Amino acid sequence: MRCFFQNLTSVLAVFTVLVGGQAVTTAQSTDFQLTLLHTNDTHGHLLPYSYPEHFSPGAPEGMLVSRRDIGGAARRSTLVKKVRAEKGHDTLLIDSGDICDGTPFSTEYHGSADVAVMNTIGYDIACPGNHEYNNTLAQVKTMAAAARFQLISANSTVRADGKLLYTPYIIRNIQGTRVAFFGLMTYDARTYPAAKTEVQMEEPIAVAKQLVPELRKQADFVVAVTHIGVDEDVKLAAEVPGIDVIVGGHTHTLLPHPLFVPRPLDTSDHSVHGTVIVQDFQWAGTLGRLDLKIHHEKGHAATVATYSGKLLPITAAVPEDKQVADVIKKYWDPISAKYARKIGETADDITTIGDDLCEYNIVADAVKEKTGADFVMENLGGVRAPYVRGSITYGDAITADPFGNKIVTFKASGVQIKKMLLVFQPAVAGLAYTIDHGKLTRAEIAGQPIEDSRTYSGATNTYLAQTLLKDIPLKVTTENARLDASIQYITRHSPVHAAYDGRRKISE
Ligand SMILES: [Zn+2]
């Protein structure tokens, strides 16, 4: 790992600024309560939003107490203030990354509106996510300079000067206990624009293996603030001893209760018994709350004595914090006419139910209509929100398709198409397929079985083309934004209907 520890001394900061908590101290030990409020993957959702009423069995939306008119940063702020006003515990507000990419705020302000709102809510600590790197490095630095909260991340190094882009960790003195917070970003960020040429990403768990033993020398309690996804969080907890809590993000995972990764009791100085992991789904429709009782025996590491975590609903019943609402208004007013413009309507919730990815189908159908290609493939993860029954605005279309992808056309043989279907299991148009336990049992274009040696015309988006279709000659038609195709399609076919038509079937 390059240039890591040489940077630490210059960036280390120690804070002692907490109020509200009460510690119970004896000659041998101190016990105190620490509450961590947390969000992740807010993706520009500063205003309230709704989920469809219909969703797949087992989908995380089903665990929410409310799905209509939820979230909104002004309401979130009211909840944060309420928890901060409670007696008996110190409170920190933490975000685990991906504030960018998702709504018109992201399209227009590239994260700056989100930082301004987070400043007003009073965030304490945040780790950046991969979507922050969908900006230029200059914009990444602008956001960091504007943040009045502490941004931490230990695995991003600027190539030009070899220095860490962010402060890797901070240590706060909470009720006499030194609590370290360090940040990690997913290694996948290395494919994002700001990182591609200008930022060197290090593998997060490898970085943690070096950093945590150093932190344990300086701190009594260690919290990782991560944007690496819940599976990697579990791996981090299992492979890197000495992390008490992980406040995670990236996989948009709804954890109604914290995960706990136990480790064999060891007798070394920092014998935490395991790691508590939390994550708050997405878009801050809820506010994560983790209450920790921390026991600190003199001369030993502090440990989690008890913990309890939940996701607090942010519903229309929560009043807005006027100050935060005013900041949001300042950013929304100049762009509202553009984005509140109605482009059409839908008679159904256009969402994913089972294998029918209807929010993708509408994009794929739009691209097929625009290009006249025999078939269209769109990658999973590339359409970011459903359409809720009712009117569809330009802002809704941007929220579904926020990445500025262009349409790419190409030619592929039947053999190549079948391989792509098996590997990517994409959303499709003009094509129907079934994968049954790893075998392609149906593959049809225009209702006819795909012929192995025949050449077909295909269309996809720039992201899928650049990262996944490397061996196929592509014609990049950059004048056609995928979003524009979707908007034209929705307007032309309004009211649009969801295509729950079984064009894609996967059984595993
Ligand atoms: Zn992410």
PDB file of N, CA and C and ligand atoms in Angstrom, residues 41 43 96-98 129-131 185-186 192 227-229 249-252 384, ligand 1:
ATOM      1  N   ASP A  41     -26.592   6.127   1.213  1.00  0.00           N
ATOM      2  CA  ASP A  41     -27.206   6.050  -0.114  1.00  0.00           C
ATOM      3  C   ASP A  41     -28.442   6.949  -0.229  1.00  0.00           C
ATOM      4  N   HIS A  43     -28.565   9.507  -2.184  1.00  0.00           N
ATOM      5  CA  HIS A  43     -28.692   9.731  -3.635  1.00  0.00           C
ATOM      6  C   HIS A  43     -29.588  10.922  -3.982  1.00  0.00           C
ATOM      7  N   SER A  96     -23.053   7.319   5.486  1.00  0.00           N
ATOM      8  CA  SER A  96     -22.133   6.328   4.914  1.00  0.00           C
ATOM      9  C   SER A  96     -22.058   6.362   3.392  1.00  0.00           C
ATOM     10  N   GLY A  97     -22.272   7.523   2.804  1.00  0.00           N
ATOM     11  CA  GLY A  97     -21.890   7.714   1.410  1.00  0.00           C
ATOM     12  C   GLY A  97     -22.937   7.509   0.336  1.00  0.00           C
ATOM     13  N   ASP A  98     -22.598   7.990  -0.872  1.00  0.00           N
ATOM     14  CA  ASP A  98     -23.485   8.083  -2.034  1.00  0.00           C
ATOM     15  C   ASP A  98     -24.575   9.126  -1.795  1.00  0.00           C
ATOM     16  N   GLY A 129     -19.009   7.975  -0.949  1.00  0.00           N
ATOM     17  CA  GLY A 129     -19.293   6.735  -1.680  1.00  0.00           C
ATOM     18  C   GLY A 129     -18.811   6.814  -3.114  1.00  0.00           C
ATOM     19  N   ASN A 130     -18.915   5.690  -3.823  1.00  0.00           N
ATOM     20  CA  ASN A 130     -18.447   5.631  -5.216  1.00  0.00           C
ATOM     21  C   ASN A 130     -19.158   6.633  -6.111  1.00  0.00           C
ATOM     22  N   HIS A 131     -20.439   6.907  -5.840  1.00  0.00           N
ATOM     23  CA  HIS A 131     -21.166   7.830  -6.726  1.00  0.00           C
ATOM     24  C   HIS A 131     -20.679   9.273  -6.591  1.00  0.00           C
ATOM     25  N   MET A 185     -14.102   3.203   1.348  1.00  0.00           N
ATOM     26  CA  MET A 185     -14.972   3.234   0.169  1.00  0.00           C
ATOM     27  C   MET A 185     -14.784   1.961  -0.651  1.00  0.00           C
ATOM     28  N   THR A 186     -15.847   1.533  -1.314  1.00  0.00           N
ATOM     29  CA  THR A 186     -15.770   0.320  -2.124  1.00  0.00           C
ATOM     30  C   THR A 186     -14.658   0.405  -3.178  1.00  0.00           C
ATOM     31  N   TYR A 192     -15.052   4.646 -11.546  1.00  0.00           N
ATOM     32  CA  TYR A 192     -15.853   5.872 -11.681  1.00  0.00           C
ATOM     33  C   TYR A 192     -14.973   7.035 -12.165  1.00  0.00           C
ATOM     34  N   HIS A 227     -18.500   2.503   3.032  1.00  0.00           N
ATOM     35  CA  HIS A 227     -19.361   2.417   1.844  1.00  0.00           C
ATOM     36  C   HIS A 227     -18.811   1.262   1.006  1.00  0.00           C
ATOM     37  N   ILE A 228     -18.952   0.047   1.545  1.00  0.00           N
ATOM     38  CA  ILE A 228     -18.399  -1.131   0.865  1.00  0.00           C
ATOM     39  C   ILE A 228     -19.447  -2.230   0.689  1.00  0.00           C
ATOM     40  N   GLY A 229     -20.629  -2.074   1.273  1.00  0.00           N
ATOM     41  CA  GLY A 229     -21.686  -3.076   1.136  1.00  0.00           C
ATOM     42  C   GLY A 229     -21.690  -4.052   2.299  1.00  0.00           C
ATOM     43  N   GLY A 249     -22.957   1.194   4.219  1.00  0.00           N
ATOM     44  CA  GLY A 249     -23.792   1.638   3.104  1.00  0.00           C
ATOM     45  C   GLY A 249     -23.388   0.905   1.847  1.00  0.00           C
ATOM     46  N   HIS A 250     -23.889   1.362   0.725  1.00  0.00           N
ATOM     47  CA  HIS A 250     -23.535   0.921  -0.629  1.00  0.00           C
ATOM     48  C   HIS A 250     -24.492  -0.114  -1.204  1.00  0.00           C
ATOM     49  N   THR A 251     -24.896  -1.122  -0.421  1.00  0.00           N
ATOM     50  CA  THR A 251     -25.758  -2.167  -0.977  1.00  0.00           C
ATOM     51  C   THR A 251     -27.246  -1.855  -0.782  1.00  0.00           C
ATOM     52  N   HIS A 252     -27.556  -0.678  -0.222  1.00  0.00           N
ATOM     53  CA  HIS A 252     -28.959  -0.288  -0.019  1.00  0.00           C
ATOM     54  C   HIS A 252     -29.681  -1.384   0.777  1.00  0.00           C
ATOM     55  N   ARG A 384     -32.839   3.398 -11.618  1.00  0.00           N
ATOM     56  CA  ARG A 384     -32.638   3.596 -10.183  1.00  0.00           C
ATOM     57  C   ARG A 384     -33.908   3.790  -9.374  1.00  0.00           C
TER      58      ARG A 384
HETATM   59 ZN    ZN B   1     -22.393   2.949  -3.581  1.00  0.00          ZN
END
